mmCIF file of C-alpha atoms in Angstrom:
data_model
loop_
_atom_site.group_PDB
_atom_site.id
_atom_site.type_symbol
_atom_site.label_atom_id
_atom_site.label_comp_id
_atom_site.label_asym_id
_atom_site.label_seq_id
_atom_site.Cartn_x
_atom_site.Cartn_y
_atom_site.Cartn_z
ATOM 1 C CA MET A 14 0.113 0.036 0.180
ATOM 2 C CA SER A 15 0.945 3.832 -0.366
ATOM 3 C CA THR A 16 1.304 5.383 2.617
ATOM 4 C CA VAL A 17 3.903 8.211 1.618
ATOM 5 C CA THR A 18 3.481 11.513 3.314
ATOM 6 C CA PRO A 19 6.024 14.111 2.288
ATOM 7 C CA MET A 20 6.563 17.055 3.560
ATOM 8 C CA VAL A 21 4.220 19.480 2.381
ATOM 9 C CA PRO A 22 6.241 22.893 1.165
ATOM 10 C CA ALA A 23 4.860 25.818 3.295
ATOM 11 C CA LEU A 24 3.005 28.491 0.615
ATOM 12 C CA SER A 25 4.323 32.185 0.492
ATOM 13 C CA ALA A 26 1.752 34.666 1.801
ATOM 14 C CA ASP A 27 1.616 35.824 -1.486
ATOM 15 C CA GLU A 28 0.732 32.288 -2.945
ATOM 16 C CA ARG A 29 -1.757 31.529 -0.421
ATOM 17 C CA ALA A 30 -3.937 34.996 -0.580
ATOM 18 C CA ALA A 31 -3.815 34.356 -3.726
ATOM 19 C CA ILE A 32 -5.281 31.006 -3.717
ATOM 20 C CA LEU A 33 -7.621 31.914 -1.226
ATOM 21 C CA GLU A 34 -8.938 34.921 -3.280
ATOM 22 C CA ALA A 35 -9.555 32.603 -6.561
ATOM 23 C CA VAL A 36 -11.541 30.411 -3.660
ATOM 24 C CA ARG A 37 -13.560 33.373 -2.741
ATOM 25 C CA ASP A 38 -14.507 34.507 -5.895
ATOM 26 C CA PHE A 39 -16.091 31.334 -7.231
ATOM 27 C CA ALA A 40 -17.868 31.098 -3.603
ATOM 28 C CA GLN A 41 -19.414 34.177 -4.484
ATOM 29 C CA SER A 42 -19.640 33.775 -8.149
ATOM 30 C CA GLU A 43 -20.761 29.822 -8.350
ATOM 31 C CA LEU A 44 -22.262 29.119 -4.986
ATOM 32 C CA ALA A 45 -23.714 32.102 -3.042
ATOM 33 C CA PRO A 46 -26.367 33.245 -6.063
ATOM 34 C CA HIS A 47 -27.704 29.539 -6.231
ATOM 35 C CA ALA A 48 -27.472 28.809 -2.500
ATOM 36 C CA LEU A 49 -31.188 29.046 -1.791
ATOM 37 C CA GLU A 50 -32.458 27.692 -4.843
ATOM 38 C CA TRP A 51 -30.484 25.056 -4.685
ATOM 39 C CA ASP A 52 -31.473 24.318 -0.989
ATOM 40 C CA GLU A 53 -35.138 24.789 -1.859
ATOM 41 C CA GLN A 54 -35.324 22.555 -4.792
ATOM 42 C CA LYS A 55 -32.816 20.028 -3.552
ATOM 43 C CA TYR A 56 -30.165 20.505 -6.452
ATOM 44 C CA PHE A 57 -26.965 18.641 -6.386
ATOM 45 C CA PRO A 58 -24.984 21.034 -8.531
ATOM 46 C CA ARG A 59 -23.124 18.192 -10.647
ATOM 47 C CA GLU A 60 -21.675 21.022 -13.469
ATOM 48 C CA THR A 61 -20.259 23.781 -10.478
ATOM 49 C CA LEU A 62 -18.796 20.818 -8.496
ATOM 50 C CA ALA A 63 -16.844 19.981 -11.621
ATOM 51 C CA ARG A 64 -15.963 23.527 -11.850
ATOM 52 C CA ALA A 65 -14.547 23.532 -8.377
ATOM 53 C CA GLY A 66 -12.247 20.562 -9.644
ATOM 54 C CA GLU A 67 -10.752 22.845 -12.447
ATOM 55 C CA LEU A 68 -9.666 25.220 -9.659
ATOM 56 C CA GLY A 69 -8.271 22.105 -7.836
ATOM 57 C CA LEU A 70 -10.788 21.637 -5.296
ATOM 58 C CA GLY A 71 -11.369 18.140 -5.463
ATOM 59 C CA GLY A 72 -7.653 16.880 -3.925
ATOM 60 C CA VAL A 73 -6.726 20.132 -2.029
ATOM 61 C CA TYR A 74 -4.379 17.898 0.266
ATOM 62 C CA VAL A 75 -3.677 15.364 -2.400
ATOM 63 C CA ARG A 76 -0.407 14.471 -4.189
ATOM 64 C CA GLU A 77 -0.198 16.672 -7.227
ATOM 65 C CA ASP A 78 0.820 13.289 -9.273
ATOM 66 C CA VAL A 79 -2.459 12.335 -9.716
ATOM 67 C CA GLY A 80 -4.469 16.165 -10.161
ATOM 68 C CA GLY A 81 -4.320 17.179 -6.484
ATOM 69 C CA SER A 82 -3.312 20.504 -5.304
ATOM 70 C CA GLY A 83 -1.074 18.887 -2.643
ATOM 71 C CA LEU A 84 -1.510 21.407 -0.035
ATOM 72 C CA SER A 85 -1.570 21.611 3.707
ATOM 73 C CA ARG A 86 -4.217 20.863 6.255
ATOM 74 C CA SER A 87 -3.910 24.449 7.446
ATOM 75 C CA ASP A 88 -4.494 25.852 4.040
ATOM 76 C CA ALA A 89 -7.309 23.253 3.569
ATOM 77 C CA VAL A 90 -9.391 24.846 6.683
ATOM 78 C CA ALA A 91 -8.949 28.371 4.967
ATOM 79 C CA ILE A 92 -10.416 26.941 1.994
ATOM 80 C CA PHE A 93 -13.232 25.410 3.435
ATOM 81 C CA GLU A 94 -13.981 28.290 5.190
ATOM 82 C CA GLU A 95 -14.054 30.462 2.293
ATOM 83 C CA LEU A 96 -15.949 28.068 0.269
ATOM 84 C CA ALA A 97 -18.874 27.825 2.955
ATOM 85 C CA VAL A 98 -19.349 31.422 3.130
ATOM 86 C CA GLY A 99 -20.748 30.725 -0.407
ATOM 87 C CA ASP A 100 -23.201 27.603 0.765
ATOM 88 C CA THR A 101 -22.655 25.807 3.491
ATOM 89 C CA ALA A 102 -24.099 22.324 2.030
ATOM 90 C CA ILE A 103 -21.862 22.325 -0.621
ATOM 91 C CA ALA A 104 -18.690 23.352 1.145
ATOM 92 C CA ALA A 105 -19.733 20.521 3.440
ATOM 93 C CA TYR A 106 -19.973 17.543 0.640
ATOM 94 C CA ILE A 107 -16.602 19.141 -1.070
ATOM 95 C CA SER A 108 -14.812 18.356 2.411
ATOM 96 C CA ILE A 109 -16.345 14.990 2.469
ATOM 97 C CA HIS A 110 -15.124 14.119 -1.204
ATOM 98 C CA ASN A 111 -11.498 15.539 -0.314
ATOM 99 C CA MET A 112 -11.897 12.749 2.902
ATOM 100 C CA VAL A 113 -12.275 10.188 0.498
ATOM 101 C CA ALA A 114 -9.406 11.121 -1.595
ATOM 102 C CA TRP A 115 -7.324 11.467 1.055
ATOM 103 C CA MET A 116 -7.684 7.774 2.340
ATOM 104 C CA ILE A 117 -7.313 6.886 -1.464
ATOM 105 C CA ASP A 118 -4.043 8.754 -1.435
ATOM 106 C CA THR A 119 -2.770 7.843 1.421
ATOM 107 C CA TYR A 120 -3.452 4.380 1.762
ATOM 108 C CA GLY A 121 -4.165 2.943 -1.359
ATOM 109 C CA THR A 122 -1.883 0.905 -3.820
ATOM 110 C CA GLU A 123 -0.351 2.828 -6.888
ATOM 111 C CA PRO A 124 -3.042 1.204 -9.263
ATOM 112 C CA GLN A 125 -5.832 2.697 -7.125
ATOM 113 C CA ARG A 126 -4.406 5.831 -7.036
ATOM 114 C CA GLN A 127 -4.332 5.920 -10.402
ATOM 115 C CA GLU A 128 -7.488 4.356 -11.195
ATOM 116 C CA TRP A 129 -9.579 6.416 -8.802
ATOM 117 C CA LEU A 130 -7.804 9.991 -7.939
ATOM 118 C CA PRO A 131 -7.631 11.652 -11.443
ATOM 119 C CA LEU A 132 -10.976 11.314 -11.666
ATOM 120 C CA LEU A 133 -11.769 12.540 -8.060
ATOM 121 C CA THR A 134 -9.838 15.714 -7.908
ATOM 122 C CA SER A 135 -10.779 16.665 -11.452
ATOM 123 C CA MET A 136 -14.541 15.882 -9.595
ATOM 124 C CA GLU A 137 -15.597 14.356 -12.575
ATOM 125 C CA GLY A 138 -16.915 11.716 -10.380
ATOM 126 C CA PHE A 139 -17.427 11.954 -7.072
ATOM 127 C CA GLY A 140 -16.520 9.951 -3.592
ATOM 128 C CA SER A 141 -18.465 8.386 -0.582
ATOM 129 C CA TYR A 142 -17.194 7.417 3.143
ATOM 130 C CA CYS A 143 -19.624 4.811 3.956
ATOM 131 C CA LEU A 144 -18.929 4.077 7.762
ATOM 132 C CA THR A 145 -22.052 4.715 9.877
ATOM 133 C CA GLU A 146 -25.153 2.034 9.699
ATOM 134 C CA PRO A 147 -28.762 1.976 10.718
ATOM 135 C CA GLY A 148 -27.602 0.154 13.974
ATOM 136 C CA ALA A 149 -24.079 1.554 14.397
ATOM 137 C CA GLY A 150 -23.850 5.438 14.354
ATOM 138 C CA SER A 151 -21.607 6.536 17.284
ATOM 139 C CA ASP A 152 -20.338 3.327 18.342
ATOM 140 C CA ALA A 153 -18.419 2.731 14.940
ATOM 141 C CA ALA A 154 -16.950 -0.343 15.899
ATOM 142 C CA ALA A 155 -20.014 -2.012 15.898
ATOM 143 C CA ILE A 156 -21.192 -2.377 12.455
ATOM 144 C CA THR A 157 -22.443 -5.466 11.123
ATOM 145 C CA THR A 158 -21.580 -5.435 7.161
ATOM 146 C CA SER A 159 -20.087 -8.125 6.367
ATOM 147 C CA ALA A 160 -17.382 -9.152 3.479
ATOM 148 C CA VAL A 161 -16.884 -13.050 3.103
ATOM 149 C CA ARG A 162 -13.968 -14.302 1.430
ATOM 150 C CA VAL A 163 -14.676 -16.413 -1.314
ATOM 151 C CA SER A 164 -13.116 -17.639 -4.725
ATOM 152 C CA ASP A 165 -13.848 -16.492 -7.789
ATOM 153 C CA ALA A 166 -14.233 -18.343 -11.075
ATOM 154 C CA GLU A 167 -10.770 -18.409 -11.844
ATOM 155 C CA GLY A 168 -9.384 -19.260 -8.231
ATOM 156 C CA GLY A 169 -9.014 -16.081 -7.519
ATOM 157 C CA THR A 170 -9.840 -13.969 -4.329
ATOM 158 C CA GLU A 171 -12.977 -12.351 -4.294
ATOM 159 C CA TYR A 172 -15.164 -10.602 -1.107
ATOM 160 C CA VAL A 173 -18.974 -10.457 -0.528
ATOM 161 C CA LEU A 174 -20.164 -7.425 0.848
ATOM 162 C CA THR A 175 -23.553 -7.326 2.610
ATOM 163 C CA GLY A 176 -25.571 -4.430 4.744
ATOM 164 C CA VAL A 177 -26.657 -1.149 4.777
ATOM 165 C CA LYS A 178 -25.140 1.855 5.425
ATOM 166 C CA GLN A 179 -27.247 5.060 6.663
ATOM 167 C CA PHE A 180 -26.526 8.833 6.419
ATOM 168 C CA ILE A 181 -24.448 8.857 3.239
ATOM 169 C CA SER A 182 -23.361 11.873 1.757
ATOM 170 C CA GLY A 183 -23.463 11.687 -2.310
ATOM 171 C CA ALA A 184 -25.202 7.631 -2.536
ATOM 172 C CA GLY A 185 -26.065 7.443 -6.053
ATOM 173 C CA GLU A 186 -23.686 10.199 -7.131
ATOM 174 C CA ALA A 187 -20.630 8.750 -6.188
ATOM 175 C CA SER A 188 -18.210 7.006 -8.758
ATOM 176 C CA VAL A 189 -16.632 5.081 -5.846
ATOM 177 C CA TYR A 190 -17.618 4.307 -1.981
ATOM 178 C CA ILE A 191 -15.283 3.439 0.656
ATOM 179 C CA VAL A 192 -17.142 0.979 2.392
ATOM 180 C CA MET A 193 -16.157 -0.253 5.851
ATOM 181 C CA ALA A 194 -17.245 -3.881 6.393
ATOM 182 C CA ARG A 195 -16.778 -6.771 9.024
ATOM 183 C CA THR A 196 -13.885 -9.601 7.539
ATOM 184 C CA GLY A 197 -13.086 -10.955 11.213
ATOM 185 C CA GLU A 198 -13.593 -10.466 14.931
ATOM 186 C CA PRO A 199 -15.752 -8.505 16.379
ATOM 187 C CA GLY A 200 -14.564 -4.665 17.271
ATOM 188 C CA ALA A 201 -12.482 -2.341 15.411
ATOM 189 C CA ARG A 202 -9.590 -4.752 14.474
ATOM 190 C CA GLY A 203 -12.381 -6.988 12.322
ATOM 191 C CA ILE A 204 -13.065 -4.427 9.852
ATOM 192 C CA THR A 205 -11.730 -4.040 6.625
ATOM 193 C CA ALA A 206 -12.139 -1.070 4.050
ATOM 194 C CA PHE A 207 -13.133 -1.811 0.670
ATOM 195 C CA LEU A 208 -13.492 0.440 -2.580
ATOM 196 C CA VAL A 209 -16.666 -0.431 -4.412
ATOM 197 C CA PRO A 210 -17.186 0.847 -7.857
ATOM 198 C CA GLU A 211 -20.661 2.822 -9.201
ATOM 199 C CA GLY A 212 -22.501 0.222 -10.679
ATOM 200 C CA THR A 213 -21.501 -2.826 -9.213
ATOM 201 C CA PRO A 214 -23.623 -5.373 -9.153
ATOM 202 C CA GLY A 215 -26.289 -5.747 -5.967
ATOM 203 C CA LEU A 216 -24.929 -2.189 -4.894
ATOM 204 C CA SER A 217 -28.147 0.004 -4.914
ATOM 205 C CA PHE A 218 -29.957 3.416 -2.664
ATOM 206 C CA GLY A 219 -32.592 3.884 -0.593
ATOM 207 C CA ALA A 220 -34.590 7.143 -1.344
ATOM 208 C CA ASN A 221 -33.129 10.758 -0.904
ATOM 209 C CA GLU A 222 -33.875 11.624 2.698
ATOM 210 C CA LYS A 223 -35.861 14.530 3.472
ATOM 211 C CA LYS A 224 -33.654 16.355 5.602
ATOM 212 C CA MET A 225 -33.542 19.550 7.999
ATOM 213 C CA GLY A 226 -30.660 21.016 6.145
ATOM 214 C CA TRP A 227 -27.729 20.038 3.563
ATOM 215 C CA ASN A 228 -30.625 19.907 0.923
ATOM 216 C CA ALA A 229 -28.222 20.398 -1.821
ATOM 217 C CA GLN A 230 -26.305 17.374 -1.403
ATOM 218 C CA PRO A 231 -28.102 13.849 -1.382
ATOM 219 C CA THR A 232 -28.046 11.841 1.679
ATOM 220 C CA ARG A 233 -29.203 8.054 0.885
ATOM 221 C CA GLN A 234 -28.576 4.718 2.189
ATOM 222 C CA VAL A 235 -25.937 2.191 0.535
ATOM 223 C CA ILE A 236 -27.678 -1.143 0.457
ATOM 224 C CA LEU A 237 -24.985 -3.929 -0.286
ATOM 225 C CA ASP A 238 -26.521 -7.003 -1.591
ATOM 226 C CA GLU A 239 -23.891 -9.791 -2.120
ATOM 227 C CA VAL A 240 -21.952 -7.351 -3.597
ATOM 228 C CA ARG A 241 -18.719 -9.218 -5.326
ATOM 229 C CA VAL A 242 -15.341 -6.977 -5.084
ATOM 230 C CA PRO A 243 -12.001 -8.559 -5.934
ATOM 231 C CA ALA A 244 -9.297 -8.668 -3.363
ATOM 232 C CA SER A 245 -7.455 -5.881 -4.771
ATOM 233 C CA SER A 246 -10.503 -3.489 -3.860
ATOM 234 C CA ILE A 247 -9.477 -3.868 -0.234
ATOM 235 C CA LEU A 248 -7.784 -0.283 1.182
ATOM 236 C CA GLY A 249 -4.665 -0.414 3.077
ATOM 237 C CA GLY A 250 -4.662 -3.989 3.892
ATOM 238 C CA GLU A 251 -7.177 -7.262 5.762
ATOM 239 C CA GLY A 252 -8.329 -5.618 9.086
ATOM 240 C CA GLN A 253 -6.807 -1.956 8.922
ATOM 241 C CA GLY A 254 -10.278 -0.925 8.031
ATOM 242 C CA PHE A 255 -11.591 0.899 11.463
ATOM 243 C CA LYS A 256 -7.986 2.677 11.870
ATOM 244 C CA ILE A 257 -8.217 4.511 8.037
ATOM 245 C CA ALA A 258 -11.593 5.569 8.945
ATOM 246 C CA MET A 259 -10.697 7.070 12.535
ATOM 247 C CA SER A 260 -7.568 8.660 10.644
ATOM 248 C CA ALA A 261 -9.527 10.263 8.301
ATOM 249 C CA LEU A 262 -12.123 11.796 10.545
ATOM 250 C CA ASP A 263 -8.969 14.049 12.352
ATOM 251 C CA GLY A 264 -9.171 15.739 8.912
ATOM 252 C CA GLY A 265 -12.708 15.570 8.508
ATOM 253 C CA ARG A 266 -13.721 17.065 11.942
ATOM 254 C CA LEU A 267 -11.281 20.095 10.679
ATOM 255 C CA ASN A 268 -12.827 20.283 7.629
ATOM 256 C CA ILE A 269 -16.355 20.755 9.412
ATOM 257 C CA ALA A 270 -15.352 23.063 11.969
ATOM 258 C CA ALA A 271 -14.236 25.079 9.130
ATOM 259 C CA CYS A 272 -17.561 24.829 7.028
ATOM 260 C CA SER A 273 -18.822 26.262 10.544
ATOM 261 C CA LEU A 274 -16.999 29.011 10.667
ATOM 262 C CA GLY A 275 -18.022 29.943 6.804
ATOM 263 C CA GLY A 276 -21.671 29.532 7.699
ATOM 264 C CA ALA A 277 -21.539 31.391 10.772
ATOM 265 C CA GLN A 278 -18.873 34.618 9.465
ATOM 266 C CA TRP A 279 -21.877 34.848 7.136
ATOM 267 C CA ALA A 280 -24.238 35.108 9.188
ATOM 268 C CA LEU A 281 -22.541 37.162 11.875
ATOM 269 C CA ASP A 282 -21.945 39.852 8.797
ATOM 270 C CA ARG A 283 -25.699 39.839 7.666
ATOM 271 C CA ALA A 284 -26.350 40.422 11.439
ATOM 272 C CA VAL A 285 -24.554 43.643 11.364
ATOM 273 C CA ARG A 286 -25.395 44.987 8.138
ATOM 274 C CA TYR A 287 -28.953 44.493 9.211
ATOM 275 C CA VAL A 288 -29.240 46.260 12.652
ATOM 276 C CA HIS A 289 -27.719 49.130 11.300
ATOM 277 C CA GLU A 290 -30.649 48.989 8.464
ATOM 278 C CA ARG A 291 -33.332 48.149 11.255
ATOM 279 C CA PHE A 292 -35.195 50.846 13.238
ATOM 280 C CA THR A 293 -37.069 50.171 16.584
ATOM 281 C CA PHE A 294 -38.399 52.592 18.596
ATOM 282 C CA GLY A 295 -36.605 55.726 16.843
ATOM 283 C CA GLU A 296 -33.193 53.816 16.767
ATOM 284 C CA PRO A 297 -31.383 51.266 15.077
ATOM 285 C CA LEU A 298 -30.931 48.455 16.619
ATOM 286 C CA ALA A 299 -27.151 49.198 16.363
ATOM 287 C CA GLU A 300 -27.456 51.682 19.007
ATOM 288 C CA LYS A 301 -29.170 49.336 21.580
ATOM 289 C CA GLN A 302 -26.543 47.729 24.225
ATOM 290 C CA SER A 303 -27.860 44.452 24.465
ATOM 291 C CA VAL A 304 -27.838 44.240 20.277
ATOM 292 C CA VAL A 305 -23.917 45.013 20.504
ATOM 293 C CA PHE A 306 -22.977 43.005 23.606
ATOM 294 C CA THR A 307 -24.786 40.123 21.648
ATOM 295 C CA LEU A 308 -22.607 41.091 18.509
ATOM 296 C CA ALA A 309 -19.510 41.281 20.416
ATOM 297 C CA ASP A 310 -19.928 37.716 21.968
ATOM 298 C CA MET A 311 -20.688 36.226 18.559
ATOM 299 C CA ALA A 312 -17.635 37.918 16.724
ATOM 300 C CA THR A 313 -15.559 36.469 20.446
ATOM 301 C CA GLU A 314 -16.564 33.181 19.640
ATOM 302 C CA LEU A 315 -15.760 32.837 15.887
ATOM 303 C CA ARG A 316 -12.275 34.205 16.844
ATOM 304 C CA ALA A 317 -11.726 31.875 19.392
ATOM 305 C CA ALA A 318 -13.282 28.857 17.533
ATOM 306 C CA ARG A 319 -11.079 30.067 14.213
ATOM 307 C CA ALA A 320 -7.684 29.996 16.771
ATOM 308 C CA MET A 321 -8.624 26.476 17.675
ATOM 309 C CA VAL A 322 -9.076 25.293 14.304
ATOM 310 C CA ARG A 323 -6.129 26.540 13.128
ATOM 311 C CA ASP A 324 -4.047 25.362 15.506
ATOM 312 C CA ALA A 325 -5.361 22.178 15.128
ATOM 313 C CA ALA A 326 -4.819 21.839 11.711
ATOM 314 C CA ALA A 327 -1.411 22.986 12.094
ATOM 315 C CA ALA A 328 -0.752 19.883 14.273
ATOM 316 C CA LEU A 329 -2.382 17.907 12.307
ATOM 317 C CA ASP A 330 0.079 18.657 9.313
ATOM 318 C CA ALA A 331 3.092 18.421 11.797
ATOM 319 C CA LYS A 332 1.645 15.130 12.091
ATOM 320 C CA ILE A 333 1.463 13.774 8.966
ATOM 321 C CA ALA A 334 5.005 15.471 8.426
ATOM 322 C CA GLY A 335 6.225 12.918 10.900
ATOM 323 C CA SER A 336 6.961 15.112 13.780
ATOM 324 C CA ASP A 337 6.074 13.490 17.570
ATOM 325 C CA VAL A 338 2.323 15.326 17.926
ATOM 326 C CA ASP A 339 0.371 12.931 20.346
ATOM 327 C CA ASP A 340 -2.502 14.934 21.003
ATOM 328 C CA ALA A 341 -2.952 15.926 17.256
ATOM 329 C CA ALA A 342 -6.580 13.893 17.242
ATOM 330 C CA MET A 343 -7.474 15.528 20.511
ATOM 331 C CA GLN A 344 -7.272 19.035 19.425
ATOM 332 C CA CYS A 345 -9.022 18.014 16.178
ATOM 333 C CA ALA A 346 -11.912 17.044 18.452
ATOM 334 C CA MET A 347 -11.916 19.815 20.270
ATOM 335 C CA ALA A 348 -11.883 22.135 17.633
ATOM 336 C CA LYS A 349 -14.620 20.311 15.954
ATOM 337 C CA ARG A 350 -16.527 20.534 19.056
ATOM 338 C CA PHE A 351 -15.874 24.053 19.835
ATOM 339 C CA ALA A 352 -16.254 25.919 16.331
ATOM 340 C CA THR A 353 -19.226 23.689 15.307
ATOM 341 C CA ASP A 354 -20.979 24.425 18.396
ATOM 342 C CA ALA A 355 -20.063 28.219 18.156
ATOM 343 C CA GLY A 356 -21.184 28.558 14.894
ATOM 344 C CA PHE A 357 -24.602 26.874 15.618
ATOM 345 C CA ARG A 358 -25.082 29.698 18.274
ATOM 346 C CA VAL A 359 -23.888 32.409 15.878
ATOM 347 C CA ALA A 360 -25.755 31.710 13.097
ATOM 348 C CA ASN A 361 -28.996 31.392 15.507
ATOM 349 C CA GLU A 362 -28.433 34.505 17.235
ATOM 350 C CA ALA A 363 -27.873 36.261 13.949
ATOM 351 C CA LEU A 364 -31.737 34.897 13.123
ATOM 352 C CA GLN A 365 -32.756 36.453 16.381
ATOM 353 C CA LEU A 366 -31.545 39.606 15.719
ATOM 354 C CA HIS A 367 -33.492 39.613 11.922
ATOM 355 C CA GLY A 368 -36.455 38.978 14.273
ATOM 356 C CA GLY A 369 -39.416 37.033 12.057
ATOM 357 C CA TYR A 370 -37.543 38.196 8.940
ATOM 358 C CA GLY A 371 -34.881 35.975 10.097
ATOM 359 C CA TYR A 372 -37.254 32.963 9.711
ATOM 360 C CA LEU A 373 -37.874 33.854 6.079
ATOM 361 C CA HIS A 374 -36.647 31.781 3.579
ATOM 362 C CA GLU A 375 -35.167 34.407 1.213
ATOM 363 C CA TYR A 376 -32.931 36.397 3.754
ATOM 364 C CA GLY A 377 -31.005 33.084 4.212
ATOM 365 C CA ILE A 378 -30.288 33.014 7.507
ATOM 366 C CA GLU A 379 -32.520 30.237 8.696
ATOM 367 C CA LYS A 380 -31.078 28.182 5.892
ATOM 368 C CA VAL A 381 -27.664 28.658 7.444
ATOM 369 C CA VAL A 382 -28.810 27.540 11.136
ATOM 370 C CA ARG A 383 -30.604 24.140 9.242
ATOM 371 C CA ASP A 384 -26.998 23.640 7.566
ATOM 372 C CA LEU A 385 -24.838 24.308 10.710
ATOM 373 C CA ARG A 386 -27.131 21.748 12.531
ATOM 374 C CA VAL A 387 -25.868 18.804 11.364
ATOM 375 C CA HIS A 388 -22.329 19.763 11.798
ATOM 376 C CA GLN A 389 -22.824 18.972 15.773
ATOM 377 C CA ILE A 390 -23.510 15.295 14.917
ATOM 378 C CA LEU A 391 -21.580 14.239 11.940
ATOM 379 C CA GLU A 392 -17.961 13.232 11.876
ATOM 380 C CA GLY A 393 -18.505 12.328 15.168
ATOM 381 C CA THR A 394 -21.257 13.619 17.568
ATOM 382 C CA ASN A 395 -19.871 16.502 19.913
ATOM 383 C CA GLU A 396 -20.523 14.244 22.918
ATOM 384 C CA ILE A 397 -17.961 12.118 21.370
ATOM 385 C CA MET A 398 -15.565 14.775 20.900
ATOM 386 C CA ARG A 399 -16.232 15.127 24.827
ATOM 387 C CA VAL A 400 -14.925 11.484 25.318
ATOM 388 C CA ILE A 401 -12.048 11.527 23.016
ATOM 389 C CA ILE A 402 -10.526 14.654 24.540
ATOM 390 C CA GLY A 403 -11.664 13.444 28.098
ATOM 391 C CA ARG A 404 -10.170 9.719 27.446
ATOM 392 C CA GLN A 405 -7.209 11.289 26.714
ATOM 393 C CA LEU A 406 -6.428 13.576 29.711
ATOM 394 C CA LEU A 407 -7.206 10.536 31.831
ATOM 395 C CA ALA A 408 -4.665 8.500 30.075
ATOM 396 C CA GLY A 409 -2.028 11.350 30.783
#
């Protein structure tokens, strides 16, 4: 398997600024004008995502030999925050897609990398991450999807996958699904990751879920009914699936935290503008001390959250580069817990400051509130983040 993790060269300040400006322009021109319509119509914008791929957003921290941008996690969180200012739901899907691409880049064999990553980095094809099951959410090691080893007609080895995955972003649209299935003993050590291509016989999908938010990206069950894949579809080695899944989630948690920052910052900016324009009892809302205090707390929480996300990203970069960083996973959990909680609170306060107008779809605030709410649940619930943090603290 390929586990090369070269040191990512640091961008100059000018290079980083140019990349973020291009991402900001894309978010404002390609995402923001359509966000409300996509939400209302539950439309998955494939063409827009392909243009994101042209900008290098399909493989932000994937190696360049397969079309990736080769950037750091510190660069990535800044990119995802900018994307989320345009549309939180689409930014979050791009973050999940990047997690899938990174898993293949990091743990895949060279044939797997060459087969899948040019397609994913260009976003001509999409990736889905299939861990959660109807009866195994936070307790991911309890998955029951099975992968049984059998012989094929030529005497080679295949695996037959049977089970159901729940809450899968991009299901029905993806070109490749990374499926965690049980090949061995109960618990984490018996789990293996498989690459399952779209169109594989036995692979099907449930109806698109009717959700509170994230309406612009499809969420379906992934149903595996005796899906046969060759042994060459194993990602990273038999029994390594849980380890691979958890390592991917460190970065995934940072990405979702960054998406919360972007959505909440957008809501805060709208609230600041609104309180200048809205008059009550003869004076603008901006003159009322309670409003001033609320805005101050919103801005403070976002700045603190952004600092935590950046620190955690720097720690993860150092760990990936081979430095002895033993608390990177805990820092990622801290940043995810704090930033997603803060992001939702800030967006909700922005809605409150808008009064009844905040509740109207056309103002966009209620959409951001709905989209950000799920960030406290996915990539590990915030309660699980507390478990991760507390256990590491107690372990010394």
